[in-house]
Amino acid sequence: TLLHFYYDGFIWKVRERKTQHNLGIDSQVGAAPEKSGAIGHALRCAVAVGIIGVLLWAEGAGTVGSQEQQLARLAELTPDLPELQVRMGQHNLAEGEVGAALDWAQKAVELRPRSHEAQATAGLAWLHSGEFARAVEHLQIATELAPGQWENHFDLAQAHARLDQWSQADSAFAAAADLQ
């Protein structure tokens, strides 16, 4: 790309009478009129800098809000989209809001029960809420739907360990370690 602009600039430069004269080209066909030199160049640079400044300002002024606000607005617009509800549940889990995460994850599971992400998010939310048996249910389904996701096996192992189901926890931990 840089070479293209270099050669393109050279081609346009050759159209100037002064450059043609220095190169020994006598043809005046297609010669461009002389520009105002430094003033014209400075004006073109100022316009380019101004455009870049306006674009940067628009980028900064166009922020919609925090991630939570953006997700909440999207949830209002698309209340039946399970992928968004999974994201809301994950976001609430990251914020430590387990109750809200459970609500979103359960909605996602109801709408799309064969989604490993929905099942995993619900299982993780149940795990954080202390309902380890329900966590095992959802995480077991998640590992069956997406057996290559080591995180699901790890979370399943934690739920089994909390229920003192040591052999199942050991096999889930081993599966997570093998995948990782």
mmCIF file of C-alpha atoms in Angstrom:
data_model
loop_
_atom_site.group_PDB
_atom_site.id
_atom_site.type_symbol
_atom_site.label_atom_id
_atom_site.label_comp_id
_atom_site.label_asym_id
_atom_site.label_seq_id
_atom_site.Cartn_x
_atom_site.Cartn_y
_atom_site.Cartn_z
ATOM 1 C CA THR A 1 0.000 0.000 0.000
ATOM 2 C CA LEU A 2 2.814 2.364 0.840
ATOM 3 C CA LEU A 3 4.512 1.641 -2.475
ATOM 4 C CA HIS A 4 1.239 2.290 -4.276
ATOM 5 C CA PHE A 5 0.950 5.742 -2.705
ATOM 6 C CA TYR A 6 4.626 6.452 -3.356
ATOM 7 C CA TYR A 7 4.348 5.597 -7.050
ATOM 8 C CA ASP A 8 0.985 7.325 -7.364
ATOM 9 C CA GLY A 9 2.485 10.453 -5.846
ATOM 10 C CA PHE A 10 5.407 10.217 -8.266
ATOM 11 C CA ILE A 11 3.043 9.901 -11.215
ATOM 12 C CA TRP A 12 1.158 13.013 -10.162
ATOM 13 C CA LYS A 13 4.433 14.812 -9.528
ATOM 14 C CA VAL A 14 5.549 14.043 -13.094
ATOM 15 C CA ARG A 15 2.531 15.993 -14.359
ATOM 16 C CA GLU A 16 3.992 19.223 -12.940
ATOM 17 C CA ARG A 17 5.873 21.407 -15.435
ATOM 18 C CA LYS A 18 8.883 21.878 -13.181
ATOM 19 C CA THR A 19 9.354 18.099 -12.724
ATOM 20 C CA GLN A 20 8.856 17.510 -16.471
ATOM 21 C CA HIS A 21 11.502 20.111 -17.210
ATOM 22 C CA ASN A 22 13.988 18.504 -14.751
ATOM 23 C CA LEU A 23 13.353 15.060 -16.282
ATOM 24 C CA GLY A 24 13.725 16.369 -19.820
ATOM 25 C CA ILE A 25 10.099 15.795 -20.760
ATOM 26 C CA ASP A 26 8.850 18.490 -23.138
ATOM 27 C CA SER A 27 5.231 17.384 -23.422
ATOM 28 C CA GLN A 28 2.724 19.815 -22.007
ATOM 29 C CA VAL A 29 -0.209 17.431 -22.542
ATOM 30 C CA GLY A 30 -2.029 16.785 -19.286
ATOM 31 C CA ALA A 31 0.200 19.129 -17.308
ATOM 32 C CA ALA A 32 -1.352 20.236 -14.069
ATOM 33 C CA PRO A 33 -1.300 23.892 -13.154
ATOM 34 C CA GLU A 34 1.228 24.859 -10.498
ATOM 35 C CA LYS A 35 -0.137 24.807 -6.964
ATOM 36 C CA SER A 36 0.403 27.417 -4.319
ATOM 37 C CA GLY A 37 3.170 25.323 -2.740
ATOM 38 C CA ALA A 38 3.521 25.326 1.017
ATOM 39 C CA ILE A 39 0.243 27.111 1.727
ATOM 40 C CA GLY A 40 -1.766 24.612 -0.305
ATOM 41 C CA HIS A 41 0.027 21.702 1.344
ATOM 42 C CA ALA A 42 -0.587 23.148 4.807
ATOM 43 C CA LEU A 43 -4.286 23.632 4.035
ATOM 44 C CA ARG A 44 -4.651 20.034 2.833
ATOM 45 C CA CYS A 45 -2.899 18.772 5.976
ATOM 46 C CA ALA A 46 -5.116 20.952 8.160
ATOM 47 C CA VAL A 47 -8.240 19.530 6.513
ATOM 48 C CA ALA A 48 -6.976 15.960 7.044
ATOM 49 C CA VAL A 49 -6.145 16.662 10.703
ATOM 50 C CA GLY A 50 -9.557 18.286 11.149
ATOM 51 C CA ILE A 51 -11.347 15.264 9.724
ATOM 52 C CA ILE A 52 -9.360 12.924 11.962
ATOM 53 C CA GLY A 53 -10.162 15.113 14.966
ATOM 54 C CA VAL A 54 -13.881 15.089 14.194
ATOM 55 C CA LEU A 55 -13.845 11.310 13.811
ATOM 56 C CA LEU A 56 -12.027 10.854 17.131
ATOM 57 C CA TRP A 57 -14.436 13.199 18.858
ATOM 58 C CA ALA A 58 -17.417 11.330 17.387
ATOM 59 C CA GLU A 59 -15.938 8.028 18.577
ATOM 60 C CA GLY A 60 -15.602 9.339 22.130
ATOM 61 C CA ALA A 61 -18.952 11.123 22.197
ATOM 62 C CA GLY A 62 -20.747 8.122 20.742
ATOM 63 C CA THR A 63 -20.281 5.879 23.773
ATOM 64 C CA VAL A 64 -23.568 4.336 24.750
ATOM 65 C CA GLY A 65 -22.822 3.653 28.394
ATOM 66 C CA SER A 66 -21.469 0.853 30.453
ATOM 67 C CA GLN A 67 -21.611 -2.764 29.360
ATOM 68 C CA GLU A 68 -24.439 -3.379 31.815
ATOM 69 C CA GLN A 69 -26.469 -0.508 30.354
ATOM 70 C CA GLN A 70 -25.865 -1.737 26.813
ATOM 71 C CA LEU A 71 -26.904 -5.274 27.730
ATOM 72 C CA ALA A 72 -30.007 -4.008 29.520
ATOM 73 C CA ARG A 73 -31.046 -1.989 26.462
ATOM 74 C CA LEU A 74 -30.497 -4.983 24.220
ATOM 75 C CA ALA A 75 -32.522 -7.155 26.591
ATOM 76 C CA GLU A 76 -35.414 -4.697 26.340
ATOM 77 C CA LEU A 77 -35.277 -4.856 22.548
ATOM 78 C CA THR A 78 -34.836 -8.625 22.280
ATOM 79 C CA PRO A 79 -36.429 -10.270 25.314
ATOM 80 C CA ASP A 80 -36.565 -13.718 23.669
ATOM 81 C CA LEU A 81 -32.953 -13.980 22.558
ATOM 82 C CA PRO A 82 -31.272 -16.662 24.697
ATOM 83 C CA GLU A 83 -27.734 -15.688 23.683
ATOM 84 C CA LEU A 84 -28.272 -12.225 25.134
ATOM 85 C CA GLN A 85 -29.752 -13.695 28.297
ATOM 86 C CA VAL A 86 -26.683 -15.905 28.651
ATOM 87 C CA ARG A 87 -24.489 -12.795 28.369
ATOM 88 C CA MET A 88 -26.617 -11.008 30.963
ATOM 89 C CA GLY A 89 -26.261 -13.989 33.302
ATOM 90 C CA GLN A 90 -22.495 -14.115 32.788
ATOM 91 C CA HIS A 91 -22.208 -10.388 33.368
ATOM 92 C CA ASN A 92 -24.251 -10.616 36.570
ATOM 93 C CA LEU A 93 -22.109 -13.509 37.787
ATOM 94 C CA ALA A 94 -18.987 -11.444 37.167
ATOM 95 C CA GLU A 95 -20.545 -8.604 39.165
ATOM 96 C CA GLY A 96 -21.480 -10.981 42.016
ATOM 97 C CA GLU A 97 -25.219 -10.639 41.446
ATOM 98 C CA VAL A 98 -26.097 -14.337 41.701
ATOM 99 C CA GLY A 99 -29.868 -13.891 41.946
ATOM 100 C CA ALA A 100 -30.081 -11.856 38.756
ATOM 101 C CA ALA A 101 -27.699 -14.283 37.040
ATOM 102 C CA LEU A 102 -29.986 -17.188 37.983
ATOM 103 C CA ASP A 103 -33.017 -15.405 36.525
ATOM 104 C CA TRP A 104 -31.279 -14.681 33.216
ATOM 105 C CA ALA A 105 -29.737 -18.137 32.953
ATOM 106 C CA GLN A 106 -33.037 -19.884 33.660
ATOM 107 C CA LYS A 107 -34.749 -17.823 30.946
ATOM 108 C CA ALA A 108 -31.997 -18.776 28.502
ATOM 109 C CA VAL A 109 -32.334 -22.474 29.390
ATOM 110 C CA GLU A 110 -36.114 -22.317 28.950
ATOM 111 C CA LEU A 111 -35.756 -20.729 25.509
ATOM 112 C CA ARG A 112 -32.876 -22.879 24.311
ATOM 113 C CA PRO A 113 -32.362 -26.016 26.427
ATOM 114 C CA ARG A 114 -29.819 -27.484 23.981
ATOM 115 C CA SER A 115 -27.442 -24.522 24.361
ATOM 116 C CA HIS A 116 -24.313 -25.534 26.221
ATOM 117 C CA GLU A 117 -23.645 -21.899 27.137
ATOM 118 C CA ALA A 118 -27.102 -21.507 28.674
ATOM 119 C CA GLN A 119 -26.734 -24.739 30.615
ATOM 120 C CA ALA A 120 -23.206 -23.857 31.768
ATOM 121 C CA THR A 121 -24.244 -20.375 32.885
ATOM 122 C CA ALA A 122 -27.216 -21.790 34.781
ATOM 123 C CA GLY A 123 -25.006 -24.434 36.376
ATOM 124 C CA LEU A 124 -22.422 -21.867 37.411
ATOM 125 C CA ALA A 125 -25.135 -19.608 38.838
ATOM 126 C CA TRP A 126 -26.569 -22.517 40.844
ATOM 127 C CA LEU A 127 -23.040 -23.388 41.997
ATOM 128 C CA HIS A 128 -22.507 -19.841 43.266
ATOM 129 C CA SER A 129 -25.893 -19.832 44.966
ATOM 130 C CA GLY A 130 -25.074 -22.996 46.918
ATOM 131 C CA GLU A 131 -27.543 -25.266 45.122
ATOM 132 C CA PHE A 132 -24.951 -27.863 44.186
ATOM 133 C CA ALA A 133 -27.353 -30.606 43.060
ATOM 134 C CA ARG A 134 -29.025 -28.245 40.576
ATOM 135 C CA ALA A 135 -25.589 -27.074 39.458
ATOM 136 C CA VAL A 136 -24.628 -30.685 38.715
ATOM 137 C CA GLU A 137 -27.788 -31.148 36.605
ATOM 138 C CA HIS A 138 -27.057 -28.179 34.374
ATOM 139 C CA LEU A 139 -23.306 -28.669 34.196
ATOM 140 C CA GLN A 140 -23.732 -32.345 33.292
ATOM 141 C CA ILE A 141 -25.935 -31.314 30.362
ATOM 142 C CA ALA A 142 -23.392 -28.631 29.378
ATOM 143 C CA THR A 143 -20.552 -31.164 29.322
ATOM 144 C CA GLU A 144 -22.653 -33.535 27.218
ATOM 145 C CA LEU A 145 -23.537 -30.789 24.733
ATOM 146 C CA ALA A 146 -19.978 -29.433 24.486
ATOM 147 C CA PRO A 147 -17.555 -32.105 25.689
ATOM 148 C CA GLY A 148 -14.534 -30.061 24.584
ATOM 149 C CA GLN A 149 -15.149 -27.165 26.997
ATOM 150 C CA TRP A 150 -12.783 -27.743 29.906
ATOM 151 C CA GLU A 151 -14.391 -24.977 31.984
ATOM 152 C CA ASN A 152 -17.665 -26.915 32.132
ATOM 153 C CA HIS A 153 -15.866 -30.039 33.359
ATOM 154 C CA PHE A 154 -14.022 -27.978 35.975
ATOM 155 C CA ASP A 155 -17.237 -26.368 37.254
ATOM 156 C CA LEU A 156 -18.919 -29.790 37.293
ATOM 157 C CA ALA A 157 -16.037 -31.153 39.351
ATOM 158 C CA GLN A 158 -16.440 -28.324 41.844
ATOM 159 C CA ALA A 159 -20.164 -29.028 42.192
ATOM 160 C CA HIS A 160 -19.506 -32.749 42.730
ATOM 161 C CA ALA A 161 -16.847 -31.923 45.316
ATOM 162 C CA ARG A 162 -19.271 -29.691 47.229
ATOM 163 C CA LEU A 163 -21.683 -32.638 47.344
ATOM 164 C CA ASP A 164 -18.876 -34.936 48.596
ATOM 165 C CA GLN A 165 -19.148 -37.002 45.415
ATOM 166 C CA TRP A 166 -15.414 -37.525 45.214
ATOM 167 C CA SER A 167 -15.192 -40.106 42.429
ATOM 168 C CA GLN A 168 -17.324 -37.998 40.064
ATOM 169 C CA ALA A 169 -15.354 -34.890 41.054
ATOM 170 C CA ASP A 170 -12.088 -36.696 40.378
ATOM 171 C CA SER A 171 -13.169 -37.841 36.907
ATOM 172 C CA ALA A 172 -14.483 -34.346 36.035
ATOM 173 C CA PHE A 173 -11.248 -32.740 37.249
ATOM 174 C CA ALA A 174 -9.272 -35.253 35.167
ATOM 175 C CA ALA A 175 -11.363 -34.472 32.080
ATOM 176 C CA ALA A 176 -10.835 -30.732 32.621
ATOM 177 C CA ALA A 177 -7.086 -31.221 33.036
ATOM 178 C CA ASP A 178 -6.881 -33.381 29.907
ATOM 179 C CA LEU A 179 -8.759 -30.794 27.865
ATOM 180 C CA GLN A 180 -6.784 -27.904 29.268
#
